[in-house]
XYZ file of C-alpha atoms in Angstrom:
337
model
C 75.635 106.314 123.972
C 76.054 106.962 127.715
C 79.367 108.751 128.374
C 81.290 107.563 131.411
C 84.136 110.061 131.032
C 85.163 112.762 128.569
C 88.249 114.940 128.631
C 90.006 117.247 126.159
C 93.778 117.788 126.104
C 95.643 120.155 123.800
C 98.687 119.226 121.746
C 100.510 122.365 120.703
C 102.645 122.464 117.573
C 103.585 126.140 117.252
C 105.920 125.719 114.260
C 107.295 122.858 112.218
C 110.702 123.401 113.864
C 109.480 123.254 117.465
C 108.617 119.949 119.165
C 104.985 119.276 120.050
C 104.019 119.863 123.676
C 101.080 118.678 125.747
C 98.766 120.936 127.722
C 96.785 118.423 129.743
C 93.405 119.017 131.327
C 93.178 118.166 135.007
C 89.551 117.066 135.186
C 86.990 115.488 132.835
C 84.207 117.535 131.289
C 80.822 117.400 133.047
C 78.111 115.407 131.302
C 75.961 117.731 129.190
C 73.807 117.421 126.066
C 76.527 119.300 124.188
C 79.116 116.664 125.107
C 76.666 113.962 124.005
C 76.257 115.713 120.663
C 80.034 116.005 120.278
C 80.466 112.255 120.788
C 77.727 111.520 118.240
C 79.391 113.805 115.664
C 82.831 112.349 116.453
C 81.408 108.825 116.103
C 79.941 109.599 112.662
C 83.134 111.277 111.446
C 85.331 108.425 112.653
C 83.276 105.679 111.048
C 83.210 107.536 107.738
C 87.001 107.107 107.580
C 88.966 104.216 106.161
C 90.422 102.284 109.089
C 92.904 99.586 109.981
C 91.651 96.863 112.323
C 93.845 94.919 114.690
C 94.826 93.989 118.209
C 97.533 94.557 120.800
C 100.785 92.642 120.633
C 101.805 90.625 123.709
C 103.184 92.919 126.416
C 106.741 91.665 126.015
C 106.594 92.745 122.368
C 105.217 96.155 123.376
C 107.904 96.936 125.927
C 110.270 99.729 124.990
C 113.082 100.766 127.313
C 111.250 101.499 130.541
C 108.039 102.490 128.758
C 104.887 101.010 130.233
C 102.885 98.974 127.696
C 99.565 100.527 126.720
C 97.764 97.387 127.855
C 99.163 97.811 131.376
C 97.993 101.421 131.506
C 94.533 100.311 130.374
C 94.434 97.519 132.941
C 95.386 99.974 135.715
C 92.607 102.296 134.620
C 89.940 99.578 134.485
C 91.077 98.336 137.905
C 90.705 101.948 139.156
C 94.388 102.229 140.053
C 94.525 105.288 137.761
C 91.811 107.747 136.772
C 90.744 108.839 133.293
C 92.871 112.026 133.200
C 95.985 109.986 134.068
C 95.250 107.340 131.411
C 94.589 109.862 128.663
C 97.637 111.979 129.577
C 99.811 108.876 129.208
C 98.261 108.112 125.816
C 98.630 111.733 124.719
C 102.355 111.651 125.576
C 102.735 108.715 123.198
C 101.197 110.743 120.393
C 103.603 113.702 120.620
C 106.326 112.090 118.458
C 103.686 111.261 115.827
C 102.577 114.886 115.685
C 106.216 115.983 115.346
C 106.914 113.558 112.504
C 103.659 113.618 110.538
C 101.540 116.682 111.394
C 102.239 120.393 111.345
C 99.441 122.034 113.331
C 98.110 122.080 116.879
C 94.992 120.188 117.831
C 92.661 119.114 120.611
C 92.770 115.484 121.716
C 89.184 114.389 122.374
C 88.969 111.376 124.700
C 85.788 109.435 125.488
C 84.998 106.404 127.625
C 81.433 105.441 126.737
C 78.960 102.610 126.283
C 77.086 101.628 123.158
C 74.507 99.020 124.088
C 76.224 96.506 126.356
C 79.691 97.292 124.997
C 82.178 99.734 126.489
C 84.548 101.710 124.242
C 87.527 104.015 124.558
C 88.060 106.420 121.685
C 90.587 109.214 121.075
C 90.972 111.615 118.199
C 93.187 114.608 117.446
C 90.964 117.323 115.990
C 92.067 120.637 114.529
C 90.064 123.863 114.570
C 88.999 125.941 111.607
C 87.834 129.520 111.310
C 84.337 130.130 110.038
C 81.399 132.506 110.238
C 78.323 132.819 112.399
C 75.330 135.082 112.919
C 74.627 136.487 116.406
C 71.285 137.470 117.969
C 71.568 140.916 116.410
C 71.818 139.285 112.963
C 75.402 140.450 112.670
C 78.151 138.457 110.991
C 80.685 137.256 113.562
C 83.772 135.014 113.424
C 83.227 131.481 114.696
C 85.778 128.788 115.466
C 84.741 125.146 115.239
C 86.243 121.685 115.424
C 86.993 120.243 111.993
C 85.929 116.633 112.567
C 85.866 115.841 108.843
C 89.644 116.396 108.538
C 90.559 114.166 111.479
C 93.540 111.975 110.529
C 94.736 110.619 113.890
C 92.169 108.670 115.894
C 91.489 105.242 117.365
C 88.735 103.224 118.993
C 89.149 100.275 121.372
C 86.412 97.809 122.258
C 87.235 97.717 125.968
C 84.691 94.997 126.717
C 86.070 92.616 124.119
C 89.683 93.291 125.064
C 89.059 92.994 128.812
C 87.161 89.722 128.414
C 90.049 88.256 126.459
C 87.834 87.345 123.505
C 89.778 85.679 120.706
C 89.484 88.514 118.209
C 91.828 90.096 115.708
C 89.923 93.361 115.385
C 88.872 94.825 118.720
C 91.057 97.882 118.011
C 90.752 100.212 115.022
C 92.561 103.356 113.907
C 92.335 105.738 110.955
C 94.238 104.605 107.875
C 93.355 107.205 105.249
C 94.727 107.087 101.744
C 98.049 108.908 101.853
C 98.328 108.456 105.603
C 100.047 105.077 105.638
C 103.132 106.230 107.572
C 101.017 107.992 110.203
C 98.824 104.897 110.630
C 101.874 102.659 110.985
C 103.414 105.049 113.513
C 100.204 105.067 115.559
C 100.093 101.266 115.585
C 103.705 101.240 116.772
C 102.979 103.747 119.541
C 100.072 101.609 120.730
C 101.958 98.324 120.521
C 99.378 97.052 118.057
C 99.323 95.203 114.768
C 96.789 94.783 112.013
C 94.874 91.556 112.453
C 92.482 91.643 109.539
C 92.320 93.290 106.117
C 88.889 94.938 106.157
C 89.032 95.905 102.473
C 90.156 92.454 101.340
C 87.653 90.658 103.580
C 84.789 92.851 102.365
C 85.744 92.177 98.741
C 85.875 88.441 99.415
C 82.474 88.568 101.112
C 80.965 90.327 98.092
C 82.603 87.770 95.763
C 81.105 84.955 97.875
C 77.706 86.627 97.645
C 77.964 86.974 93.838
C 78.906 83.305 93.551
C 75.979 82.374 95.804
C 73.477 84.334 93.697
C 74.841 82.774 90.504
C 74.840 79.267 91.964
C 71.243 79.559 93.185
C 70.137 80.926 89.776
C 67.860 83.397 91.516
C 65.297 85.469 89.583
C 66.354 89.056 88.858
C 64.004 90.631 91.419
C 65.037 88.213 94.168
C 68.709 88.775 93.388
C 68.216 92.539 93.658
C 66.389 92.211 96.982
C 69.182 90.119 98.483
C 71.818 92.550 97.223
C 69.990 95.466 98.825
C 69.601 93.510 102.081
C 73.339 92.783 102.186
C 74.376 96.381 101.421
C 71.858 97.849 103.894
C 73.019 95.565 106.704
C 76.737 95.986 105.982
C 76.441 99.782 105.655
C 74.509 100.004 108.926
C 77.196 97.970 110.696
C 79.895 100.205 109.209
C 78.094 103.325 110.452
C 77.940 101.865 113.959
C 81.539 100.708 113.840
C 80.423 97.101 114.281
C 81.518 94.013 112.303
C 79.436 92.049 109.820
C 78.492 88.740 111.429
C 78.251 86.028 108.776
C 75.554 84.023 110.533
C 73.431 87.105 111.145
C 73.837 88.203 107.520
C 72.855 84.735 106.294
C 69.634 84.890 108.328
C 68.788 88.296 106.870
C 69.295 87.099 103.301
C 66.899 84.163 103.553
C 64.457 83.671 106.422
C 63.302 80.343 104.971
C 66.853 78.979 104.718
C 68.734 81.101 107.286
C 71.982 79.139 107.016
C 72.101 78.787 103.232
C 74.552 81.639 102.567
C 76.611 80.788 105.667
C 76.983 77.156 104.521
C 77.870 78.326 101.010
C 80.764 80.347 102.457
C 81.973 77.501 104.637
C 81.676 74.816 101.942
C 83.499 76.906 99.344
C 86.239 77.765 101.858
C 86.590 81.472 101.129
C 88.730 81.834 104.252
C 86.478 84.521 105.738
C 86.463 85.330 109.432
C 83.148 84.816 111.296
C 83.087 88.580 111.870
C 84.252 91.056 109.229
C 84.894 94.770 109.757
C 83.078 96.324 106.766
C 84.910 98.660 104.422
C 82.591 101.491 103.382
C 84.427 102.375 100.177
C 84.232 98.790 98.910
C 80.538 98.582 99.793
C 79.779 101.791 97.896
C 81.379 100.364 94.774
C 79.296 97.176 94.872
C 76.117 96.930 92.839
C 74.646 94.383 90.476
C 73.700 95.237 86.906
C 70.792 93.109 85.752
C 68.618 92.948 82.640
C 66.273 90.554 80.861
C 64.839 90.734 77.333
C 64.087 88.390 74.446
C 65.118 85.216 76.239
C 68.402 86.713 77.449
C 69.019 87.266 81.160
C 72.220 89.027 82.261
C 73.406 89.816 85.792
C 76.873 90.834 86.973
C 78.618 92.848 89.695
C 79.404 96.463 88.897
C 83.070 96.089 89.811
C 83.512 93.719 86.842
C 82.609 96.479 84.375
C 85.761 97.710 82.712
C 87.781 94.612 83.592
C 86.296 91.238 82.621
C 83.183 92.878 81.116
C 83.138 95.825 78.727
C 80.202 97.830 77.416
C 80.460 99.209 73.871
C 77.833 101.966 73.826
C 78.198 102.744 70.113
C 77.695 99.110 69.061
C 75.232 98.466 71.936
C 76.945 95.285 73.034
C 78.571 93.682 76.065
C 81.928 91.956 75.729
C 82.538 89.192 78.290
C 86.230 88.364 78.558
C 86.001 85.611 81.134
C 83.059 83.330 80.386
C 81.833 81.472 83.507
C 83.043 77.873 83.542
C 79.573 76.348 83.784
C 78.318 78.412 80.829
C 81.434 77.620 78.822
C 80.893 73.885 79.268
C 77.276 74.182 78.134
C 78.322 76.118 75.027
C 80.964 73.516 74.173
C 78.455 70.674 74.476
C 76.027 72.549 72.228
C 78.737 73.010 69.611
């Protein structure tokens, strides 16, 4: 990930009673392997978080009493009317009220302008420090201070390429939306002049439901069903780790090389209402797995998330209880009766 610019500002919050203040850096950090490693660690920490995905509102909706819209500041930067320190200082100033209202400790604002493949990104994150321990060359225990990336709760990433090209997308901007951090996430969206454009959790659930329906409809053998499930989860998890969306057509090709559009056409024909590109939700993906088994003329396969709701397992009696019998199976049973 080539870094174009990197700078670190400090937001000081001495006490809960005092307002947050900004100590801005004047120049970007020089490119070094250590900075590269920091971006890689930041990238991994950010994409492990639950996020909201959205886009900027029109500039007239962003305008607040003589406050320049974020999109104008970004446009000035990309047109080289302002440099990276000026852009990031302006963004940092917008975060001060959020720190006052929702956070209680000081932190360093890490800012990166970088490329990943052909795409250019801008990412910012407020990171706190923690005290730890280290061992020096004399094998002596020494105090060590480090950035606590895992506890980052205020961060965002903007796909600059997609936004600048004016691509019709509802999710070129993402920001952390941890459980319990709803008010902070909403405040950040307001400060950016942004709005959620897609429900990543809901879309991921719908995609997995469409996949389950597809497997059931195709009446695939157990081994083939398992292979396709693993292919879907591997691809979706890899996209989540890179911070990239699931592309339905690409996923369909991965699931079946012989019929590369079969799953894609299934989604379109059944009208699940899915977007062509879906930001994957890691938590939902982790919960998805298919239970399968075959013995004595009985073949059973169902998604793990159904266990405990429409399907129950009675371990003492060694039986499965299906509360919602599939329509097709129900009709066959009625005809047999």
